[in-house]
Amino acid sequence: MFDELRDSLRALSSRLDPDERRRMSSGMREALVHAKLAVNDMRAALTATEQRLRSEQSELETVRRRQGLAADIGDHETVAIAERFAAQHAERVAVLESKRMVQQQELALAEREYESMSADLRRVMSGLAPEASSAEASSVDAAAAREVDALLGDEPLLSDDPLAAPSPSRRTRSEREADAEARLADLKRKLGR
């Protein structure tokens, strides 16, 4: 009877038990790392497209300049060839401009999804379910953000050594909140507010 009551209360709560939190956070960390790599790949592809676009625009200008010079001296054969090449380069420029626009939109979408995934991971690492209310989640977002930053940085988040200094995830919620409040007060003081 008490087990059923406890399970019912747990289902109503937005808090995760430690085992569920570890299971969810490990999968979410891996997905977040893959998403970050994908965003970086999209940025690199956008940069490559922009370089190709600049190159094609330069070629188009060169062909048009040569076409103008050939027309000035009355070389109709060179003008015809230049017109054909100008049309090809103009078409490539149009395609690359469209491609760049689509890649920019895709990158913006991927960055928004990455931020959403990062926020979900922060909630899970702070003990909240990913779909927890935003008011409840915002109270622990600052502490969880540090944990995610540590995860994505070079420093290890969790240590297997029980004698190691406690990681941010092992601190109590009140300690994390007190630390976040102290940092906020320090930041406000520095900004003169």
GROMACS .gro file of C-alpha atoms in nm:
model
  193
    1MET     CA    1   0.000   0.000   0.000
    2PHE     CA    2   0.273   0.248   0.096
    3ASP     CA    3   0.473   0.150  -0.211
    4GLU     CA    4   0.178   0.237  -0.434
    5LEU     CA    5   0.132   0.569  -0.255
    6ARG     CA    6   0.502   0.650  -0.287
    7ASP     CA    7   0.496   0.561  -0.657
    8SER     CA    8   0.188   0.777  -0.710
    9LEU     CA    9   0.349   1.072  -0.535
   10ARG     CA   10   0.666   1.023  -0.734
   11ALA     CA   11   0.464   1.025  -1.056
   12LEU     CA   12   0.305   1.356  -0.956
   13SER     CA   13   0.637   1.511  -0.865
   14SER     CA   14   0.861   1.671  -1.123
   15ARG     CA   15   1.171   1.562  -0.929
   16LEU     CA   16   1.374   1.271  -1.063
   17ASP     CA   17   1.517   0.999  -0.845
   18PRO     CA   18   1.899   0.972  -0.864
   19ASP     CA   19   1.901   0.655  -1.076
   20GLU     CA   20   1.659   0.800  -1.329
   21ARG     CA   21   1.858   1.124  -1.331
   22ARG     CA   22   2.184   0.941  -1.408
   23ARG     CA   23   2.022   0.733  -1.680
   24MET     CA   24   1.857   1.030  -1.848
   25SER     CA   25   2.156   1.260  -1.817
   26SER     CA   26   2.401   1.012  -1.970
   27GLY     CA   27   2.188   0.973  -2.282
   28MET     CA   28   2.122   1.344  -2.302
   29ARG     CA   29   2.494   1.425  -2.267
   30GLU     CA   30   2.576   1.203  -2.560
   31ALA     CA   31   2.300   1.356  -2.770
   32LEU     CA   32   2.418   1.706  -2.674
   33VAL     CA   33   2.775   1.627  -2.779
   34HIS     CA   34   2.651   1.496  -3.116
   35ALA     CA   35   2.432   1.804  -3.159
   36LYS     CA   36   2.727   2.034  -3.086
   37LEU     CA   37   2.937   1.850  -3.345
   38ALA     CA   38   2.654   1.880  -3.598
   39VAL     CA   39   2.626   2.255  -3.534
   40ASN     CA   40   3.001   2.291  -3.584
   41ASP     CA   41   2.978   2.095  -3.910
   42MET     CA   42   2.694   2.322  -4.028
   43ARG     CA   43   2.903   2.629  -3.950
   44ALA     CA   44   3.197   2.486  -4.147
   45ALA     CA   45   2.969   2.405  -4.442
   46LEU     CA   46   2.827   2.758  -4.435
   47THR     CA   47   3.178   2.903  -4.435
   48ALA     CA   48   3.274   2.684  -4.733
   49THR     CA   49   2.961   2.795  -4.921
   50GLU     CA   50   3.039   3.161  -4.852
   51GLN     CA   51   3.394   3.113  -4.984
   52ARG     CA   52   3.266   2.946  -5.301
   53LEU     CA   53   3.012   3.226  -5.344
   54ARG     CA   54   3.282   3.492  -5.317
   55SER     CA   55   3.493   3.301  -5.570
   56GLU     CA   56   3.204   3.272  -5.817
   57GLN     CA   57   3.118   3.641  -5.776
   58SER     CA   58   3.480   3.728  -5.849
   59GLU     CA   59   3.478   3.506  -6.159
   60LEU     CA   60   3.153   3.666  -6.276
   61GLU     CA   61   3.302   4.013  -6.240
   62THR     CA   62   3.612   3.905  -6.433
   63VAL     CA   63   3.408   3.755  -6.717
   64ARG     CA   64   3.188   4.066  -6.740
   65ARG     CA   65   3.494   4.290  -6.745
   66ARG     CA   66   3.648   4.082  -7.025
   67GLN     CA   67   3.317   4.088  -7.210
   68GLY     CA   68   3.315   4.468  -7.191
   69LEU     CA   69   3.675   4.490  -7.314
   70ALA     CA   70   3.600   4.255  -7.604
   71ALA     CA   71   3.293   4.462  -7.699
   72ASP     CA   72   3.503   4.779  -7.694
   73ILE     CA   73   3.744   4.638  -7.952
   74GLY     CA   74   3.468   4.476  -8.158
   75ASP     CA   75   3.565   4.111  -8.095
   76HIS     CA   76   3.220   3.951  -8.136
   77GLU     CA   77   3.344   3.594  -8.092
   78THR     CA   78   3.498   3.675  -7.750
   79VAL     CA   79   3.182   3.866  -7.651
   80ALA     CA   80   2.968   3.559  -7.730
   81ILE     CA   81   3.196   3.329  -7.532
   82ALA     CA   82   3.203   3.576  -7.241
   83GLU     CA   83   2.822   3.597  -7.244
   84ARG     CA   84   2.798   3.218  -7.218
   85PHE     CA   85   3.045   3.207  -6.927
   86ALA     CA   86   2.878   3.506  -6.759
   87ALA     CA   87   2.544   3.322  -6.770
   88GLN     CA   88   2.701   3.010  -6.614
   89HIS     CA   89   2.867   3.208  -6.334
   90ALA     CA   90   2.552   3.412  -6.271
   91GLU     CA   91   2.353   3.089  -6.236
   92ARG     CA   92   2.611   2.947  -5.993
   93VAL     CA   93   2.604   3.268  -5.791
   94ALA     CA   94   2.223   3.249  -5.767
   95VAL     CA   95   2.236   2.884  -5.656
   96LEU     CA   96   2.508   2.953  -5.399
   97GLU     CA   97   2.316   3.251  -5.259
   98SER     CA   98   2.010   3.030  -5.217
   99LYS     CA   99   2.224   2.757  -5.061
  100ARG     CA  100   2.378   3.006  -4.819
  101MET     CA  101   2.035   3.132  -4.715
  102VAL     CA  102   1.911   2.777  -4.649
  103GLN     CA  103   2.227   2.688  -4.457
  104GLN     CA  104   2.189   3.000  -4.241
  105GLN     CA  105   1.830   2.905  -4.160
  106GLU     CA  106   1.930   2.545  -4.090
  107LEU     CA  107   2.213   2.660  -3.862
  108ALA     CA  108   1.979   2.892  -3.670
  109LEU     CA  109   1.733   2.606  -3.622
  110ALA     CA  110   2.007   2.369  -3.506
  111GLU     CA  111   2.140   2.628  -3.261
  112ARG     CA  112   1.792   2.677  -3.112
  113GLU     CA  113   1.750   2.299  -3.079
  114TYR     CA  114   2.094   2.274  -2.916
  115GLU     CA  115   2.000   2.543  -2.663
  116SER     CA  116   1.674   2.362  -2.589
  117MET     CA  117   1.858   2.032  -2.540
  118SER     CA  118   2.110   2.207  -2.316
  119ALA     CA  119   1.829   2.352  -2.103
  120ASP     CA  120   1.668   2.008  -2.074
  121LEU     CA  121   1.999   1.858  -1.965
  122ARG     CA  122   2.041   2.132  -1.704
  123ARG     CA  123   1.695   2.049  -1.567
  124VAL     CA  124   1.769   1.677  -1.553
  125MET     CA  125   2.107   1.732  -1.389
  126SER     CA  126   1.943   1.952  -1.126
  127GLY     CA  127   1.692   1.677  -1.053
  128LEU     CA  128   1.393   1.808  -1.244
  129ALA     CA  129   1.212   1.625  -1.519
  130PRO     CA  130   1.277   1.779  -1.864
  131GLU     CA  131   0.914   1.887  -1.897
  132ALA     CA  132   0.909   2.059  -1.554
  133SER     CA  133   0.748   2.400  -1.536
  134SER     CA  134   0.969   2.691  -1.634
  135ALA     CA  135   0.921   2.869  -1.297
  136GLU     CA  136   1.038   2.562  -1.110
  137ALA     CA  137   1.323   2.499  -1.351
  138SER     CA  138   1.450   2.859  -1.355
  139SER     CA  139   1.526   2.849  -0.982
  140VAL     CA  140   1.794   2.585  -1.038
  141ASP     CA  141   1.904   2.674  -1.391
  142ALA     CA  142   2.208   2.872  -1.276
  143ALA     CA  143   2.358   2.579  -1.085
  144ALA     CA  144   2.269   2.333  -1.356
  145ALA     CA  145   2.423   2.559  -1.622
  146ARG     CA  146   2.758   2.534  -1.444
  147GLU     CA  147   2.729   2.155  -1.443
  148VAL     CA  148   2.655   2.146  -1.816
  149ASP     CA  149   2.941   2.387  -1.885
  150ALA     CA  150   3.172   2.162  -1.688
  151LEU     CA  151   3.042   1.866  -1.884
  152LEU     CA  152   3.107   2.030  -2.220
  153GLY     CA  153   3.442   2.169  -2.107
  154ASP     CA  154   3.759   1.980  -2.029
  155GLU     CA  155   3.697   1.923  -1.661
  156PRO     CA  156   3.525   1.598  -1.554
  157LEU     CA  157   3.177   1.632  -1.409
  158LEU     CA  158   3.166   1.323  -1.189
  159SER     CA  159   3.463   1.153  -1.031
  160ASP     CA  160   3.481   0.784  -0.950
  161ASP     CA  161   3.710   0.866  -0.659
  162PRO     CA  162   3.495   0.889  -0.343
  163LEU     CA  163   3.768   1.092  -0.168
  164ALA     CA  164   3.774   1.357  -0.440
  165ALA     CA  165   3.628   1.698  -0.374
  166PRO     CA  166   3.250   1.696  -0.415
  167SER     CA  167   3.141   1.791  -0.762
  168PRO     CA  168   2.861   2.044  -0.815
  169SER     CA  169   2.615   1.760  -0.875
  170ARG     CA  170   2.688   1.612  -0.529
  171ARG     CA  171   2.612   1.934  -0.343
  172THR     CA  172   2.273   1.982  -0.186
  173ARG     CA  173   2.017   2.196  -0.355
  174SER     CA  174   2.039   2.463  -0.085
  175GLU     CA  175   2.418   2.483  -0.132
  176ARG     CA  176   2.377   2.522  -0.508
  177GLU     CA  177   2.111   2.790  -0.463
  178ALA     CA  178   2.321   2.977  -0.206
  179ASP     CA  179   2.619   2.964  -0.440
  180ALA     CA  180   2.407   3.091  -0.730
  181GLU     CA  181   2.268   3.376  -0.516
  182ALA     CA  182   2.620   3.473  -0.402
  183ARG     CA  183   2.746   3.479  -0.760
  184LEU     CA  184   2.445   3.684  -0.870
  185ALA     CA  185   2.501   3.936  -0.590
  186ASP     CA  186   2.871   3.957  -0.684
  187LEU     CA  187   2.784   4.012  -1.049
  188LYS     CA  188   2.530   4.283  -0.960
  189ARG     CA  189   2.789   4.452  -0.739
  190LYS     CA  190   3.041   4.446  -1.026
  191LEU     CA  191   2.788   4.593  -1.267
  192GLY     CA  192   2.697   4.865  -1.016
  193ARG     CA  193   2.336   4.768  -0.960
   0.00000   0.00000   0.00000
